[in-house]
GROMACS .gro file of C-alpha atoms in nm:
model
  342
    1MET     CA    1  -0.810  -1.072  -0.676
    2SER     CA    2  -0.904  -1.152  -0.319
    3GLU     CA    3  -1.267  -1.210  -0.234
    4GLY     CA    4  -1.478  -0.981  -0.020
    5LYS     CA    5  -1.584  -0.619  -0.019
    6ARG     CA    6  -1.294  -0.379  -0.070
    7VAL     CA    7  -1.354  -0.005  -0.054
    8ALA     CA    8  -1.136   0.305  -0.066
    9LEU     CA    9  -1.163   0.681  -0.027
   10VAL     CA   10  -0.892   0.874  -0.212
   11ILE     CA   11  -0.856   1.253  -0.168
   12GLY     CA   12  -0.615   1.501  -0.323
   13ASN     CA   13  -0.615   1.863  -0.199
   14SER     CA   14  -0.401   2.108  -0.395
   15ALA     CA   15  -0.586   2.439  -0.444
   16TYR     CA   16  -0.569   2.602  -0.099
   17SER     CA   17  -0.728   2.946  -0.074
   18SER     CA   18  -0.507   3.063   0.215
   19ALA     CA   19  -0.189   2.876   0.134
   20SER     CA   20   0.032   2.815  -0.165
   21LEU     CA   21  -0.075   2.571  -0.433
   22LEU     CA   22   0.052   2.216  -0.392
   23LYS     CA   23   0.165   2.071  -0.724
   24ASN     CA   24   0.125   1.699  -0.678
   25PRO     CA   25  -0.171   1.591  -0.457
   26VAL     CA   26  -0.427   1.586  -0.739
   27ASN     CA   27  -0.194   1.380  -0.959
   28ASP     CA   28  -0.107   1.152  -0.668
   29ALA     CA   29  -0.472   1.091  -0.577
   30ARG     CA   30  -0.569   1.019  -0.938
   31ASP     CA   31  -0.289   0.766  -0.988
   32ILE     CA   32  -0.339   0.594  -0.652
   33ALA     CA   33  -0.716   0.566  -0.715
   34ASN     CA   34  -0.653   0.410  -1.056
   35ALA     CA   35  -0.411   0.157  -0.905
   36LEU     CA   36  -0.653   0.059  -0.627
   37ALA     CA   37  -0.939   0.028  -0.877
   38ARG     CA   38  -0.731  -0.211  -1.088
   39VAL     CA   39  -0.678  -0.442  -0.792
   40GLY     CA   40  -1.048  -0.456  -0.706
   41PHE     CA   41  -1.135  -0.158  -0.485
   42SER     CA   42  -1.458   0.036  -0.526
   43GLY     CA   43  -1.550   0.375  -0.383
   44VAL     CA   44  -1.832   0.602  -0.281
   45THR     CA   45  -1.971   0.933  -0.404
   46PRO     CA   46  -2.120   1.150  -0.129
   47ASN     CA   47  -2.406   1.380  -0.227
   48VAL     CA   48  -2.297   1.713  -0.082
   49SER     CA   49  -2.635   1.884  -0.117
   50THR     CA   50  -2.843   1.617   0.059
   51ASP     CA   51  -2.582   1.463   0.292
   52SER     CA   52  -2.667   1.122   0.148
   53VAL     CA   53  -2.442   0.858   0.006
   54SER     CA   54  -2.475   0.663  -0.316
   55ASP     CA   55  -2.423   0.292  -0.345
   56VAL     CA   56  -2.069   0.166  -0.377
   57GLU     CA   57  -1.943   0.266  -0.719
   58PRO     CA   58  -1.626   0.235  -0.925
   59LEU     CA   59  -1.351   0.410  -0.737
   60VAL     CA   60  -1.287   0.771  -0.839
   61PRO     CA   61  -1.070   1.021  -0.650
   62LEU     CA   62  -1.211   1.334  -0.488
   63PHE     CA   63  -1.023   1.659  -0.547
   64ASN     CA   64  -0.994   1.989  -0.361
   65LEU     CA   65  -1.248   1.929  -0.086
   66ASN     CA   66  -1.359   2.218   0.133
   67TYR     CA   67  -1.451   2.167   0.498
   68ASP     CA   68  -1.809   2.060   0.431
   69ARG     CA   69  -1.725   1.816   0.152
   70LEU     CA   70  -1.427   1.667   0.337
   71ARG     CA   71  -1.632   1.582   0.646
   72LYS     CA   72  -1.920   1.446   0.441
   73ALA     CA   73  -1.686   1.231   0.235
   74ILE     CA   74  -1.539   1.079   0.552
   75ALA     CA   75  -1.888   1.020   0.694
   76ALA     CA   76  -2.000   0.853   0.371
   77PHE     CA   77  -1.692   0.635   0.369
   78ALA     CA   78  -1.755   0.526   0.728
   79ARG     CA   79  -2.091   0.384   0.622
   80ILE     CA   80  -1.957   0.168   0.340
   81ALA     CA   81  -1.641   0.065   0.528
   82GLU     CA   82  -1.833  -0.079   0.821
   83ASP     CA   83  -1.887  -0.421   0.661
   84ALA     CA   84  -1.589  -0.416   0.424
   85ASP     CA   85  -1.317  -0.678   0.435
   86GLN     CA   86  -1.061  -0.413   0.342
   87ALA     CA   87  -1.093  -0.034   0.371
   88VAL     CA   88  -0.823   0.205   0.248
   89PHE     CA   89  -0.818   0.582   0.310
   90TYR     CA   90  -0.562   0.784   0.113
   91TYR     CA   91  -0.509   1.157   0.158
   92ALA     CA   92  -0.261   1.388  -0.015
   93GLY     CA   93  -0.250   1.751   0.087
   94HIS     CA   94  -0.173   1.962   0.392
   95GLY     CA   95  -0.185   1.813   0.738
   96ILE     CA   96  -0.074   1.964   1.068
   97GLU     CA   97  -0.019   1.868   1.430
   98VAL     CA   98  -0.149   2.093   1.707
   99GLY     CA   99  -0.134   2.001   2.074
  100GLY     CA  100  -0.033   1.645   1.998
  101ARG     CA  101  -0.326   1.577   1.760
  102ASN     CA  102  -0.319   1.550   1.382
  103TYR     CA  103  -0.550   1.726   1.140
  104LEU     CA  104  -0.621   1.711   0.765
  105ILE     CA  105  -0.673   2.055   0.615
  106PRO     CA  106  -0.952   2.132   0.364
  107ILE     CA  107  -0.881   2.386   0.094
  108ASP     CA  108  -1.092   2.666   0.252
  109ALA     CA  109  -0.930   2.657   0.597
  110MET     CA  110  -0.810   2.995   0.731
  111LEU     CA  111  -0.647   2.882   1.058
  112GLN     CA  112  -0.571   3.218   1.213
  113HIS     CA  113  -0.565   3.067   1.561
  114ALA     CA  114  -0.460   2.725   1.686
  115ARG     CA  115  -0.810   2.673   1.825
  116ASP     CA  116  -0.949   2.705   1.474
  117VAL     CA  117  -0.822   2.361   1.378
  118GLU     CA  118  -1.105   2.200   1.575
  119PHE     CA  119  -1.364   2.385   1.367
  120GLU     CA  120  -1.202   2.417   1.024
  121THR     CA  121  -1.034   2.079   0.971
  122ALA     CA  122  -1.094   1.704   1.000
  123SER     CA  123  -0.895   1.527   1.267
  124LEU     CA  124  -0.706   1.204   1.205
  125ASP     CA  125  -0.893   1.065   1.506
  126GLN     CA  126  -1.217   1.108   1.311
  127VAL     CA  127  -1.074   0.922   1.014
  128MET     CA  128  -0.952   0.633   1.232
  129GLY     CA  129  -1.288   0.618   1.406
  130ALA     CA  130  -1.469   0.615   1.072
  131VAL     CA  131  -1.298   0.294   0.959
  132GLU     CA  132  -1.244   0.125   1.295
  133ASP     CA  133  -1.546  -0.107   1.276
  134GLY     CA  134  -1.509  -0.442   1.105
  135ASN     CA  135  -1.251  -0.717   1.132
  136GLY     CA  136  -1.060  -0.679   0.807
  137LEU     CA  137  -0.769  -0.460   0.709
  138ARG     CA  138  -0.800  -0.087   0.779
  139LEU     CA  139  -0.528   0.112   0.606
  140ILE     CA  140  -0.483   0.490   0.633
  141ILE     CA  141  -0.218   0.644   0.407
  142LEU     CA  142  -0.122   1.009   0.457
  143ASP     CA  143   0.102   1.201   0.219
  144ALA     CA  144   0.029   1.503   0.437
  145CYS     CA  145   0.354   1.567   0.623
  146ARG     CA  146   0.445   1.881   0.430
  147ASP     CA  147   0.560   2.197   0.601
  148ASN     CA  148   0.273   2.380   0.773
  149PRO     CA  149   0.198   2.698   0.570
  150PHE     CA  150  -0.028   2.833   0.845
  151ARG     CA  151   0.223   2.802   1.124
  152SER     CA  152   0.382   3.145   1.096
  153ARG     CA  153   0.052   3.333   1.126
  154MET     CA  154  -0.133   3.113   1.376
  155ILE     CA  155  -0.190   3.270   1.717
  156SER     CA  156  -0.134   2.988   1.956
  157THR     CA  157  -0.115   2.896   2.320
  158ARG     CA  158  -0.069   2.534   2.215
  159THR     CA  159   0.221   2.352   2.055
  160VAL     CA  160   0.220   2.367   1.675
  161SER     CA  161   0.485   2.131   1.536
  162ARG     CA  162   0.631   2.038   1.202
  163GLY     CA  163   0.485   1.739   1.025
  164LEU     CA  164   0.248   1.505   1.207
  165SER     CA  165   0.276   1.356   1.554
  166ILE     CA  166   0.311   0.988   1.639
  167VAL     CA  167  -0.018   0.800   1.638
  168GLU     CA  168  -0.151   0.483   1.799
  169PRO     CA  169  -0.424   0.315   1.590
  170PRO     CA  170  -0.718   0.198   1.803
  171SER     CA  171  -0.737  -0.160   1.673
  172ASN     CA  172  -0.505  -0.448   1.589
  173HIS     CA  173  -0.614  -0.458   1.225
  174MET     CA  174  -0.539  -0.093   1.144
  175LEU     CA  175  -0.220   0.050   0.999
  176VAL     CA  176  -0.147   0.422   0.958
  177ALA     CA  177   0.125   0.507   0.706
  178TYR     CA  178   0.296   0.848   0.695
  179SER     CA  179   0.493   0.969   0.396
  180SER     CA  180   0.750   1.096   0.647
  181LYS     CA  181   0.794   0.991   1.008
  182HIS     CA  182   0.644   1.196   1.289
  183GLY     CA  183   0.798   1.538   1.345
  184THR     CA  184   0.955   1.556   0.999
  185VAL     CA  185   0.850   1.708   0.668
  186ALA     CA  186   0.785   1.523   0.342
  187LEU     CA  187   0.914   1.641   0.006
  188ASP     CA  188   0.673   1.741  -0.267
  189GLY     CA  189   0.916   1.647  -0.543
  190ASN     CA  190   0.979   1.810  -0.877
  191THR     CA  191   0.792   1.568  -1.101
  192GLY     CA  192   0.422   1.494  -1.149
  193ASN     CA  193   0.407   1.284  -0.832
  194SER     CA  194   0.556   1.304  -0.485
  195PRO     CA  195   0.839   1.060  -0.403
  196TYR     CA  196   0.606   0.876  -0.166
  197ALA     CA  197   0.329   0.837  -0.426
  198ILE     CA  198   0.580   0.707  -0.680
  199ALA     CA  199   0.699   0.449  -0.428
  200LEU     CA  200   0.342   0.339  -0.356
  201LEU     CA  201   0.266   0.308  -0.726
  202ASN     CA  202   0.566   0.081  -0.768
  203TYR     CA  203   0.437  -0.173  -0.517
  204LEU     CA  204   0.058  -0.147  -0.473
  205GLU     CA  205  -0.012  -0.383  -0.763
  206GLN     CA  206   0.268  -0.631  -0.704
  207PRO     CA  207   0.127  -0.977  -0.622
  208GLY     CA  208   0.216  -1.149  -0.299
  209LEU     CA  209   0.342  -0.848  -0.103
  210GLU     CA  210   0.208  -0.870   0.250
  211ILE     CA  211   0.113  -0.522   0.376
  212GLY     CA  212   0.404  -0.496   0.617
  213GLU     CA  213   0.647  -0.601   0.346
  214LEU     CA  214   0.490  -0.359   0.098
  215PHE     CA  215   0.553  -0.061   0.323
  216ARG     CA  216   0.907  -0.173   0.402
  217GLU     CA  217   0.973  -0.169   0.028
  218VAL     CA  218   0.815   0.177   0.005
  219GLN     CA  219   1.031   0.301   0.291
  220ASP     CA  220   1.355   0.182   0.131
  221PHE     CA  221   1.251   0.323  -0.207
  222VAL     CA  222   1.184   0.672  -0.067
  223LEU     CA  223   1.502   0.671   0.143
  224GLU     CA  224   1.708   0.600  -0.167
  225ALA     CA  225   1.516   0.838  -0.392
  226THR     CA  226   1.556   1.130  -0.150
  227ALA     CA  227   1.912   1.057  -0.036
  228ARG     CA  228   1.768   0.972   0.308
  229ARG     CA  229   1.609   1.316   0.348
  230GLN     CA  230   1.265   1.158   0.384
  231GLU     CA  231   1.186   0.843   0.583
  232PRO     CA  232   0.831   0.702   0.561
  233ARG     CA  233   0.695   0.536   0.872
  234THR     CA  234   0.401   0.312   0.961
  235TYR     CA  235   0.220   0.296   1.293
  236GLY     CA  236   0.012   0.015   1.436
  237SER     CA  237   0.030  -0.363   1.442
  238LEU     CA  238  -0.170  -0.612   1.240
  239GLY     CA  239  -0.101  -0.922   1.448
  240ARG     CA  240  -0.031  -1.261   1.295
  241ARG     CA  241  -0.290  -1.239   1.017
  242LYS     CA  242  -0.145  -1.162   0.674
  243TYR     CA  243  -0.312  -0.905   0.452
  244TYR     CA  244  -0.252  -0.849   0.081
  245LEU     CA  245  -0.373  -0.584  -0.160
  246VAL     CA  246  -0.289  -0.831  -0.436
  247PRO     CA  247  -0.273  -1.192  -0.315
  248PRO     CA  248   0.010  -1.430  -0.409
  249LEU     CA  249  -0.019  -1.596  -0.747
  250PRO     CA  250  -0.091  -1.971  -0.749
  251ARG     CA  251   0.231  -2.169  -0.759
  252PRO     CA  252   0.272  -2.366  -1.083
  253VAL     CA  253   0.306  -2.742  -1.058
  254ASN     CA  254   0.657  -2.863  -1.134
  255PRO     CA  255   0.631  -3.217  -1.279
  256ALA     CA  256   0.982  -3.299  -1.164
  257SER     CA  257   0.876  -3.237  -0.804
  258LEU     CA  258   0.593  -3.488  -0.813
  259THR     CA  259   0.655  -3.803  -0.609
  260VAL     CA  260   0.592  -4.121  -0.805
  261GLU     CA  261   0.487  -4.414  -0.590
  262LYS     CA  262   0.706  -4.714  -0.663
  263THR     CA  263   0.529  -5.036  -0.762
  264HIS     CA  264   0.673  -5.330  -0.579
  265PRO     CA  265   0.701  -5.660  -0.766
  266ASN     CA  266   0.473  -5.938  -0.654
  267LYS     CA  267   0.586  -6.216  -0.432
  268GLY     CA  268   0.668  -6.454  -0.720
  269GLN     CA  269   0.891  -6.192  -0.885
  270GLN     CA  270   1.068  -6.131  -0.555
  271GLU     CA  271   1.134  -6.501  -0.514
  272GLN     CA  272   1.268  -6.527  -0.867
  273GLY     CA  273   1.489  -6.228  -0.810
  274VAL     CA  274   1.629  -6.375  -0.489
  275GLU     CA  275   1.689  -6.709  -0.655
  276GLY     CA  276   1.863  -6.543  -0.951
  277ALA     CA  277   2.080  -6.342  -0.719
  278GLU     CA  278   2.181  -6.654  -0.529
  279HIS     CA  279   2.298  -6.813  -0.855
  280GLY     CA  280   2.502  -6.507  -0.944
  281ASP     CA  281   2.272  -6.376  -1.218
  282PRO     CA  282   2.313  -5.995  -1.197
  283SER     CA  283   2.012  -5.940  -1.421
  284GLN     CA  284   1.781  -6.068  -1.152
  285ASN     CA  285   1.723  -5.853  -0.842
  286VAL     CA  286   1.435  -5.753  -0.620
  287ASN     CA  287   1.409  -5.411  -0.784
  288SER     CA  288   1.389  -5.538  -1.141
  289GLY     CA  289   1.029  -5.422  -1.168
  290ILE     CA  290   1.129  -5.054  -1.124
  291THR     CA  291   1.246  -4.864  -1.428
  292ALA     CA  292   1.466  -4.567  -1.347
  293PRO     CA  293   1.455  -4.268  -1.582
  294SER     CA  294   1.741  -4.267  -1.825
  295PRO     CA  295   1.982  -3.976  -1.781
  296GLU     CA  296   2.018  -3.976  -2.159
  297ALA     CA  297   1.649  -3.937  -2.227
  298GLY     CA  298   1.712  -3.586  -2.353
  299THR     CA  299   1.403  -3.443  -2.194
  300THR     CA  300   1.397  -3.075  -2.117
  301GLU     CA  301   1.199  -2.923  -1.835
  302GLU     CA  302   1.049  -2.581  -1.877
  303ARG     CA  303   1.185  -2.337  -1.621
  304GLN     CA  304   0.924  -2.245  -1.360
  305PRO     CA  305   0.893  -1.902  -1.205
  306THR     CA  306   1.119  -1.871  -0.905
  307ASN     CA  307   0.895  -1.641  -0.707
  308GLU     CA  308   0.530  -1.554  -0.675
  309SER     CA  309   0.534  -1.246  -0.890
  310GLU     CA  310   0.752  -1.377  -1.175
  311GLY     CA  311   0.571  -1.455  -1.495
  312SER     CA  312   0.255  -1.276  -1.383
  313GLY     CA  313   0.297  -0.953  -1.568
  314ALA     CA  314   0.343  -0.792  -1.227
  315ARG     CA  315   0.458  -0.435  -1.200
  316LYS     CA  316   0.830  -0.404  -1.138
  317PRO     CA  317   0.985  -0.134  -0.916
  318GLY     CA  318   0.989   0.193  -1.106
  319GLN     CA  319   0.724   0.082  -1.355
  320LEU     CA  320   0.422   0.316  -1.369
  321ASP     CA  321   0.111   0.341  -1.588
  322ARG     CA  322   0.261   0.615  -1.793
  323GLU     CA  323   0.609   0.583  -1.936
  324ARG     CA  324   0.899   0.651  -1.703
  325ALA     CA  325   1.269   0.623  -1.729
  326PRO     CA  326   1.413   0.284  -1.628
  327GLY     CA  327   1.484   0.233  -1.259
  328GLU     CA  328   1.848   0.322  -1.293
  329GLN     CA  329   1.753   0.660  -1.433
  330PHE     CA  330   1.476   0.727  -1.183
  331TYR     CA  331   1.691   0.901  -0.929
  332GLU     CA  332   1.797   1.155  -1.189
  333ALA     CA  333   1.444   1.292  -1.160
  334PHE     CA  334   1.504   1.347  -0.791
  335PRO     CA  335   1.827   1.546  -0.750
  336THR     CA  336   1.901   1.570  -0.381
  337ASP     CA  337   1.908   1.949  -0.399
  338GLY     CA  338   1.600   1.993  -0.614
  339PHE     CA  339   1.313   1.918  -0.378
  340ALA     CA  340   1.053   2.177  -0.299
  341GLN     CA  341   0.931   2.173   0.059
  342GLU     CA  342   0.577   2.298   0.068
   0.00000   0.00000   0.00000
């Protein structure tokens, strides 16, 4: 694994008191946290009663956070992310856009008026500000683009839209990833995980995938799995520096590719070779001191891996911790007419 401090905050909100239950966020958060822990991320446990934060601990997901616990978890994460080389924030649950700003909804939110979002939710701006400090990768992943269950009852003089709005990260080392592009709704799926979480789990632990490449793979995976009904999108630019959740594997040395320095015969041998050549002796030449490998030597060369992930035991697309159907059967679990939009 890469060196340096790597921290993550993973949240799954399912049990909403004023909205319908979401089936997958708790499962998604648990599986994503386990994957990040395996590749070297640690986490933090906020003490809700004292507003303090423990030392960095093994990464565990946080489930069903109310307003108080959600804000304290973000505050605690900001403190440990400040000097981290990589900081990842993952949230699965309800999120809404009001007046051009995005908000993550705790499970006890009532949201009877559009103005209530400022007092009952955590804004995406707060999350981005919490992890902005530092020079390493800052990655915010939101599987929160589901249909807004509060929209129909919210009294509003402000625009309340579907999904989340477009966002501009404040630094050149921050990437914000949506499960579905701005203004559209993500699918919750009809299995234990959302389509977006399944895509992430296929690629998070694959060695040598640069972050931009990783999310392009995720995008294509979800587009195929949902018959193009859901299109993930990332926002922000990371510049020329390359970031990896799992770095490339060391390339094996191929003996056949090694360059062998030729040993030139000494001056006396050269003179003898020239003299022999002048007298028509084909056995004498200036290269007689170099022995070429025989094509009939019968040596076999072990095949080397042809890419960085081959031979590493890396996760293949469609391969999860628990057993799943092979990739060609995966899409049977996602019939194009069987998604629940929540």
